[in-house]
PDB file of C-alpha atoms in Angstrom:
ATOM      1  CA  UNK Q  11       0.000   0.000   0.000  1.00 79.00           C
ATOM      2  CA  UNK Q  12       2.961   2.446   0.657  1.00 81.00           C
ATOM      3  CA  UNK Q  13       3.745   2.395  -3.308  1.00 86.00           C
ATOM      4  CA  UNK Q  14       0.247   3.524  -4.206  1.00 87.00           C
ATOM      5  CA  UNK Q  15       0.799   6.731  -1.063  1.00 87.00           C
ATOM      6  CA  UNK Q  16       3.918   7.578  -3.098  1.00 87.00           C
ATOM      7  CA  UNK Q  17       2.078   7.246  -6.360  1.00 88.00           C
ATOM      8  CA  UNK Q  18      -0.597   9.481  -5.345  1.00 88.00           C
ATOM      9  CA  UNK Q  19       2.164  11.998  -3.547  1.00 85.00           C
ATOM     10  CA  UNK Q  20       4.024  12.139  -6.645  1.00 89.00           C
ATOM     11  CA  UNK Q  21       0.832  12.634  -9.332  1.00 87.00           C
ATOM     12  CA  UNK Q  22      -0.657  14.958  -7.275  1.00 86.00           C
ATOM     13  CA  UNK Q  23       2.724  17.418  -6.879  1.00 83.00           C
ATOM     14  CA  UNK Q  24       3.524  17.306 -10.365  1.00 85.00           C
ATOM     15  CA  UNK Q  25      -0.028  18.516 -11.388  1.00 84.00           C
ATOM     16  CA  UNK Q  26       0.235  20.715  -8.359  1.00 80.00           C
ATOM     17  CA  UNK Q  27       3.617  21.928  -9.628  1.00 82.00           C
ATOM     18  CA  UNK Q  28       2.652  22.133 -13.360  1.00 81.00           C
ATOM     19  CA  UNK Q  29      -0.179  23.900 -12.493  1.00 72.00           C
ATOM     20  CA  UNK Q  30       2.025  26.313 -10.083  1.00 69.00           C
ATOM     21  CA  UNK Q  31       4.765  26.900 -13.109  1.00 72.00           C
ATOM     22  CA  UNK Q  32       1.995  27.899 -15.711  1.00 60.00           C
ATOM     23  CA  UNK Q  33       0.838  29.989 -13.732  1.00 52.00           C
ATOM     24  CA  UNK Q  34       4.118  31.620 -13.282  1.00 47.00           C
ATOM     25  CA  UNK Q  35       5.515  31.614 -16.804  1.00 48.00           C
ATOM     26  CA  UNK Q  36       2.375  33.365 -18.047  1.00 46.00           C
ATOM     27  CA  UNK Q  37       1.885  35.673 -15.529  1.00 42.00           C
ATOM     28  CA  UNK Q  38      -1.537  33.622 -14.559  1.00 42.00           C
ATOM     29  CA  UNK Q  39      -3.132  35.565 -17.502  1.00 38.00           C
ATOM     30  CA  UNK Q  40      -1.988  33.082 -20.351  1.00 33.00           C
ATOM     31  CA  UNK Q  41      -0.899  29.887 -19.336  1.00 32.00           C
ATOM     32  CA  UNK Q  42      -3.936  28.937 -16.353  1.00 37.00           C
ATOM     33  CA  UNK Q  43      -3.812  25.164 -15.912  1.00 39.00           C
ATOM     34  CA  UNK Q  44      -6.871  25.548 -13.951  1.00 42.00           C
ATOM     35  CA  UNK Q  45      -8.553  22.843 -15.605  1.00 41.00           C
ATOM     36  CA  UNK Q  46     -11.872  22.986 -13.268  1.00 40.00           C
ATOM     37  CA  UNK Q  47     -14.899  20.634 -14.226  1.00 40.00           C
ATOM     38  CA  UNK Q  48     -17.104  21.789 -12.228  1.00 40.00           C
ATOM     39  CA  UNK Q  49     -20.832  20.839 -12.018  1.00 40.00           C
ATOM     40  CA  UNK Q  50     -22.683  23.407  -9.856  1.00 41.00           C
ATOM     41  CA  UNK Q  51     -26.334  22.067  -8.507  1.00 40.00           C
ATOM     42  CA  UNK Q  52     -28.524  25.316  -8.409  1.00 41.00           C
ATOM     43  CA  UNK Q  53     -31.743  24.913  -5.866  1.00 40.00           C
ATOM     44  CA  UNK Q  54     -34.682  26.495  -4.844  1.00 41.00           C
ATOM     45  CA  UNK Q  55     -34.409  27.994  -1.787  1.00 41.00           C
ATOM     46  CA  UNK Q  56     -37.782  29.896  -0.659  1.00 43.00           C
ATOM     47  CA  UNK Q  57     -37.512  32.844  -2.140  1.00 43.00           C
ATOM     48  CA  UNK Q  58     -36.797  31.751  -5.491  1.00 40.00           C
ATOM     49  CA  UNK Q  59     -33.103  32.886  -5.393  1.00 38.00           C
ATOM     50  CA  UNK Q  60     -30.410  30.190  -7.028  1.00 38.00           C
ATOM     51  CA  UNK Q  61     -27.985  29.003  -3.982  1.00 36.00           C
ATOM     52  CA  UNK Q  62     -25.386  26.754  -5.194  1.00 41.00           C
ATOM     53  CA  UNK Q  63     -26.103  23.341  -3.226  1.00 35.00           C
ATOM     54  CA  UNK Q  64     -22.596  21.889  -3.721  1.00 44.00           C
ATOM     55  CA  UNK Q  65     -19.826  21.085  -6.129  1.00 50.00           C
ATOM     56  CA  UNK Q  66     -19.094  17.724  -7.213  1.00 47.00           C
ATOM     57  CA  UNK Q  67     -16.199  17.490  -8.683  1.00 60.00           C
ATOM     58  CA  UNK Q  68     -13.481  19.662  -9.511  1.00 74.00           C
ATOM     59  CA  UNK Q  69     -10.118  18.720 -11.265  1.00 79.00           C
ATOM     60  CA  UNK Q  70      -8.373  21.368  -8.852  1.00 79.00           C
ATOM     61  CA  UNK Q  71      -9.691  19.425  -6.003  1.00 83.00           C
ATOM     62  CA  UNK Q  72      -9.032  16.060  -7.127  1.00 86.00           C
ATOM     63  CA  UNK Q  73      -5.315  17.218  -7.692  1.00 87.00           C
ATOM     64  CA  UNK Q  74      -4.893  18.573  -3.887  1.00 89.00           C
ATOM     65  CA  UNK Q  75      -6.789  16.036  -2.320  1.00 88.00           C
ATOM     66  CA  UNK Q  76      -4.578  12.984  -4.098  1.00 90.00           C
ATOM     67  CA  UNK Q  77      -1.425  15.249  -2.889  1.00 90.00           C
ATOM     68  CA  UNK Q  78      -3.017  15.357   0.507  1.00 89.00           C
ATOM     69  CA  UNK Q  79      -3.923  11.603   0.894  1.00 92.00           C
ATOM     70  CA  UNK Q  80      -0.761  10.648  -0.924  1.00 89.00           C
ATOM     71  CA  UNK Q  81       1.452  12.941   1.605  1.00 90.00           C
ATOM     72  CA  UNK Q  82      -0.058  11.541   4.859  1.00 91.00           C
ATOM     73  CA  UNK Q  83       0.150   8.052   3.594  1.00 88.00           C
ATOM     74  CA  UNK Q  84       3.145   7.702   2.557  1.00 89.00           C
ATOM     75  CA  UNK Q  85       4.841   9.871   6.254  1.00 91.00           C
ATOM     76  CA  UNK Q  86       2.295   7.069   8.073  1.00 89.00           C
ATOM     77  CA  UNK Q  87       3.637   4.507   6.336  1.00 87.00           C
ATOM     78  CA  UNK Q  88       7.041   5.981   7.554  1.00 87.00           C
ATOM     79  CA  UNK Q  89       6.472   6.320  10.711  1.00 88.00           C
ATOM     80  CA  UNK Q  90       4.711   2.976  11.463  1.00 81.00           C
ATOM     81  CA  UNK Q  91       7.154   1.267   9.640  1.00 80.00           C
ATOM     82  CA  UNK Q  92       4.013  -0.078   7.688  1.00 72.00           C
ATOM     83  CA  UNK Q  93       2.368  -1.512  10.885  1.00 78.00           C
ATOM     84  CA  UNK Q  94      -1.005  -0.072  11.176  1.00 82.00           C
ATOM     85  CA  UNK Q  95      -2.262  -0.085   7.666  1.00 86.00           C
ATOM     86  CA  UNK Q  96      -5.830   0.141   8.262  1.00 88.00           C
ATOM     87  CA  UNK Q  97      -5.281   3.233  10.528  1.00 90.00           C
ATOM     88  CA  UNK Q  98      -2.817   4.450   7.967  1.00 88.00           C
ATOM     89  CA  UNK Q  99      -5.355   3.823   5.015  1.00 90.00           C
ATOM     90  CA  UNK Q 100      -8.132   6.038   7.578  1.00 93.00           C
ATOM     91  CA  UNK Q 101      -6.093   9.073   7.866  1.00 92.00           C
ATOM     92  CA  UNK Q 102      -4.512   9.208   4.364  1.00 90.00           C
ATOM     93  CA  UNK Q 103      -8.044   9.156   3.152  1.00 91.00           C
ATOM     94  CA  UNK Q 104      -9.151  11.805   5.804  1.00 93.00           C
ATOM     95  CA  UNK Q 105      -6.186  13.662   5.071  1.00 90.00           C
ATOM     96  CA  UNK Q 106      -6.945  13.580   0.914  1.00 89.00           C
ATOM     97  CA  UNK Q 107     -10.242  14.788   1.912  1.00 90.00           C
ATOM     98  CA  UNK Q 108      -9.631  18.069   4.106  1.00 91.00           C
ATOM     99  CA  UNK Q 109      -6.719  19.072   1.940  1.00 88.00           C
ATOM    100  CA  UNK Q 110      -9.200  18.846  -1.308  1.00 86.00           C
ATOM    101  CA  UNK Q 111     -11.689  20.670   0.925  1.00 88.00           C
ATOM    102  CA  UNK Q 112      -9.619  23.208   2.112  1.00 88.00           C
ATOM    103  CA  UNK Q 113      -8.314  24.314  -1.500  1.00 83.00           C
ATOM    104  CA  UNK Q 114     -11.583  24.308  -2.837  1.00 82.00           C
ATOM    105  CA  UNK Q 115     -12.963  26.540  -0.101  1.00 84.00           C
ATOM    106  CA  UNK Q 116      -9.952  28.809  -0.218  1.00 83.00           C
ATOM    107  CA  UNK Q 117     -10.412  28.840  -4.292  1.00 77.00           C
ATOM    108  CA  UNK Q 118     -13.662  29.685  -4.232  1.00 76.00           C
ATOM    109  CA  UNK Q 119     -13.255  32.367  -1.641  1.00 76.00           C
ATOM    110  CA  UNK Q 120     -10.182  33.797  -3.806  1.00 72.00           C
ATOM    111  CA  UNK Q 121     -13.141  33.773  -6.704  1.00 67.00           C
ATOM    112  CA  UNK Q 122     -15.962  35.817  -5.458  1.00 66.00           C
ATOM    113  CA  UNK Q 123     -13.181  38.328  -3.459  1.00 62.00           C
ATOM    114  CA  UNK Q 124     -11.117  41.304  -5.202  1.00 49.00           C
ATOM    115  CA  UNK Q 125      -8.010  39.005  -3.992  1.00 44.00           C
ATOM    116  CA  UNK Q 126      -8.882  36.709  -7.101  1.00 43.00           C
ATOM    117  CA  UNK Q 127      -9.335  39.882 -10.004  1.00 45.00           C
ATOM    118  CA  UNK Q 128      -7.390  39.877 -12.712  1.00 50.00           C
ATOM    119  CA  UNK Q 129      -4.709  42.421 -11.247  1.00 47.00           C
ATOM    120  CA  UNK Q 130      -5.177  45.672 -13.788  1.00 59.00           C
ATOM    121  CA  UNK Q 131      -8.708  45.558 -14.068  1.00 75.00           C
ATOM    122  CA  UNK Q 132      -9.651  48.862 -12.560  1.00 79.00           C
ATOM    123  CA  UNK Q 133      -6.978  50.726 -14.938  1.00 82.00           C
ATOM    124  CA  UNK Q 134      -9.854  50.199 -17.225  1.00 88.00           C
ATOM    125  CA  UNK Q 135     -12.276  52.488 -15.867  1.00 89.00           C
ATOM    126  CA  UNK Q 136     -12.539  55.598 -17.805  1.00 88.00           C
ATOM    127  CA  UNK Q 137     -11.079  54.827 -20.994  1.00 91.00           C
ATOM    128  CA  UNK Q 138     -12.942  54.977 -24.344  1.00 92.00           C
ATOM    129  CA  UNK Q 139     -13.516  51.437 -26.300  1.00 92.00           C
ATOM    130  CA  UNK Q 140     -14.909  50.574 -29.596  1.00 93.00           C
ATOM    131  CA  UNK Q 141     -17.800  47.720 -30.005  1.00 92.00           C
ATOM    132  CA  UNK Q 142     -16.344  44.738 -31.295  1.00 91.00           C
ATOM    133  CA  UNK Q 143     -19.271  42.313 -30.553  1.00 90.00           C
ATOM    134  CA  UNK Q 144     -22.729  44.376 -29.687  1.00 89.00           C
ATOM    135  CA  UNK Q 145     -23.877  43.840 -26.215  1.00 86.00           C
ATOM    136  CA  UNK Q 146     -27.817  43.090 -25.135  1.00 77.00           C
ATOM    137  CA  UNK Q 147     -29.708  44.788 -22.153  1.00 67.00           C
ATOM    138  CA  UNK Q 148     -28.433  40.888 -20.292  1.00 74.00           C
ATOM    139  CA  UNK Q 149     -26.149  39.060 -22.559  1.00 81.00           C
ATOM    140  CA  UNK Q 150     -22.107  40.906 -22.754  1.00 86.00           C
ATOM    141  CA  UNK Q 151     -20.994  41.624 -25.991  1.00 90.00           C
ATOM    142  CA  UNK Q 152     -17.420  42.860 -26.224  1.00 92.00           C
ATOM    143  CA  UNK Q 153     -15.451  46.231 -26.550  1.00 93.00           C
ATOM    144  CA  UNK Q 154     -11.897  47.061 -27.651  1.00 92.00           C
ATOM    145  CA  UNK Q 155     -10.363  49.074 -25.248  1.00 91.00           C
ATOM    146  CA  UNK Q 156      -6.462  50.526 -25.890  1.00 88.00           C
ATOM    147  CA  UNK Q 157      -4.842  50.858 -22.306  1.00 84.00           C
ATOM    148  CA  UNK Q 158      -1.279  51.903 -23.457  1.00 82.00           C
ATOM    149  CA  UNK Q 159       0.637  50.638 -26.497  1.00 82.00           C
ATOM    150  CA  UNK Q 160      -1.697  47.651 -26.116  1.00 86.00           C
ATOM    151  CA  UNK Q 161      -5.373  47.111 -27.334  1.00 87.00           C
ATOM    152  CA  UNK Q 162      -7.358  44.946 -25.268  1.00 88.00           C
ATOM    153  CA  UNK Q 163     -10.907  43.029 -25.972  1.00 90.00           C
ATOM    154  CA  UNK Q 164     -12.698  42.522 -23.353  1.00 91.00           C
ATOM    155  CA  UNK Q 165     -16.354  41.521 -22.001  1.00 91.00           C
ATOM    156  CA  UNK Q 166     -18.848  44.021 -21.666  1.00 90.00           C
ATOM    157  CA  UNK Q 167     -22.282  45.191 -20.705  1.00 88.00           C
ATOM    158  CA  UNK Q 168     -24.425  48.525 -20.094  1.00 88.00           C
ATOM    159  CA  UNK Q 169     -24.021  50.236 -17.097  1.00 84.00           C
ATOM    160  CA  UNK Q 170     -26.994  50.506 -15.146  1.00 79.00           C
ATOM    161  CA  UNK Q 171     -27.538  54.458 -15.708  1.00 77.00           C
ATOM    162  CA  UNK Q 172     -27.890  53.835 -19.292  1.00 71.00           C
ATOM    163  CA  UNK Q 173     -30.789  51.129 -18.962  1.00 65.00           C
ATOM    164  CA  UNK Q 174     -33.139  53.216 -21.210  1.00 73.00           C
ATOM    165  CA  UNK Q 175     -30.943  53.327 -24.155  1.00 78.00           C
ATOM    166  CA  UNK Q 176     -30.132  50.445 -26.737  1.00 81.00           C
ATOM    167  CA  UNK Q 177     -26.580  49.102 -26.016  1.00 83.00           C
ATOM    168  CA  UNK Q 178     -27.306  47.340 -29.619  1.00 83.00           C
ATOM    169  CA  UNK Q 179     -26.723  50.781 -31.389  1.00 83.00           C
ATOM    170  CA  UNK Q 180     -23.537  51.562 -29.433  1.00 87.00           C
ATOM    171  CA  UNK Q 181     -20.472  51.699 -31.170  1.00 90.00           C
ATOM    172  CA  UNK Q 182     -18.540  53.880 -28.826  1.00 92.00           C
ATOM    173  CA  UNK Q 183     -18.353  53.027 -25.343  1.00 92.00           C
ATOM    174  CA  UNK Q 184     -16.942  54.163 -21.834  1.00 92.00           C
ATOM    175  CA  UNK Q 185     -15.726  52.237 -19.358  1.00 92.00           C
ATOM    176  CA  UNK Q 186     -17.289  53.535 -15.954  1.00 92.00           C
ATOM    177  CA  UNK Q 187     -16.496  50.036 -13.912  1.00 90.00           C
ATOM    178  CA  UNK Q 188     -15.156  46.843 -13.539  1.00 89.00           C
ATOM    179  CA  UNK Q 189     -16.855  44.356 -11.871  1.00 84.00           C
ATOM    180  CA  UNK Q 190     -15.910  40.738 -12.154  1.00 81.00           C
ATOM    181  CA  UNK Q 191     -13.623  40.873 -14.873  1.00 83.00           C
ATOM    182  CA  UNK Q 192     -16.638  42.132 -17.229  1.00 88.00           C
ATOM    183  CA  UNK Q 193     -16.498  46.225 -18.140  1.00 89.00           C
ATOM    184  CA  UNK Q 194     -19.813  48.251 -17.488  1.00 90.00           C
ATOM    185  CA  UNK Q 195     -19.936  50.940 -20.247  1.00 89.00           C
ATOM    186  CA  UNK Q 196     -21.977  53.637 -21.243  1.00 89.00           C
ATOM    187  CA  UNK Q 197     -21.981  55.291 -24.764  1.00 89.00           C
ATOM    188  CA  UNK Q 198     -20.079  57.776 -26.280  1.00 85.00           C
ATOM    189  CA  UNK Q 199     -21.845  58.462 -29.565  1.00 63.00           C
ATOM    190  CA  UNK Q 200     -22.994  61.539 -30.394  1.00 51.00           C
ATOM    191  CA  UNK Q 201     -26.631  60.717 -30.691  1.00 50.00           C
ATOM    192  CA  UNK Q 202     -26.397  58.092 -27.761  1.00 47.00           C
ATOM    193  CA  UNK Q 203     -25.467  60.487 -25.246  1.00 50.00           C
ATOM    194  CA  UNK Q 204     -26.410  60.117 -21.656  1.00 50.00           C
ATOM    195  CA  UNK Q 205     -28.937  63.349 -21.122  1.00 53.00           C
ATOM    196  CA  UNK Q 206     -27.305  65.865 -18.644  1.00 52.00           C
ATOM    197  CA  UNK Q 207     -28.956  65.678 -15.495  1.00 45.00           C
ATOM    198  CA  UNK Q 208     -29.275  69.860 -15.158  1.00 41.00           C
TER     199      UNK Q 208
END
């Protein structure tokens, strides 16, 4: 049983490490080995607002959780000189389990926080962009934005101040936020101008 500890120690660092090195060499923007398959159950919950139930599987979490039962297997199996391998069996697989658990909590916290934004986003925010892809009053469309010597596309959809106009006729845009990697934009054309409020 020690082999298949090691086994599980050494698959679960490499993807740990590959993942870790991607991340590096492409500045987490190009290279993201964050292969997730996630399946998210949506219920019910009184009110009629979507709470996410659980999540089944995810590739990240298989990956920490074979390093975790993998590393407390194979120090057990150390330590006990492979003696107790029903005890060490227990807490390698309890051990697999909270370390897959505590990366996908800390994961998903680093998702829905600023900690996990795409670091730049808010440099955004008040430059001009150009519709590449029209967006709809729910559905983002895309704008080309040039930040520097660099042009950028990125996802977009109308601010909430410009609700009563149609973001389909926009072909100049202005960034006004970021939120969530997506830009909310108002227009910029002439005859799509936001009336003053005086």
């Amino acid at each position: 049983m020690a082999v298949a500890y090691v086994f599980a120690l050494v698959l679960g660092g490499g993807f740990m490490a590959l993942s870790l090195l991607g991340d590096v060499a492409g500045g987490g923007d190009v290279a993201d080995v964050d292969l997730d398959v996630d399946f998210d159950v949506d219920a019910d919950a009184g009110g009629g607002s979507d709470v996410n139930a659980f999540k089944i599987l995810s590739l990240r979490t298989l990956v920490y959780a074979l390093f975790g039962f993998g590393a407390v297997g194979t120090i057990l199996s150390q330590l006990w000189g492979g003696a107790r391998e029903p005890q060490t069996a227990l807490f390698a697989t309890a051990g697999g389990v909270a370390t897959g658990f505590i990366a996908s909590a800390l994961f998903g916290f680093l998702k829905r926080s600023e900690v996990g934004d795409r670091a730049g986003d808010t440099s955004f925010v008040g430059l001009p962009g150009v519709v590449s892809l029209p967006m709809g009053s729910g559905s983002p469309g895309q704008v080309t934005v040039l930040r520097g010597d660099r042009s950028y596309r990125i996802r977009a959809l109308p601010h909430d101040t410009a609700g009563h106009l149609d973001p389909q006729a926009w072909k100049e845009v202005l960034v006004v936020e970021m939120e969530g990697g997506i830009a909310r934009v108002v227009p910029v054309d002439e005859e799509l101008r936001l009336p003053d409020g005086g």
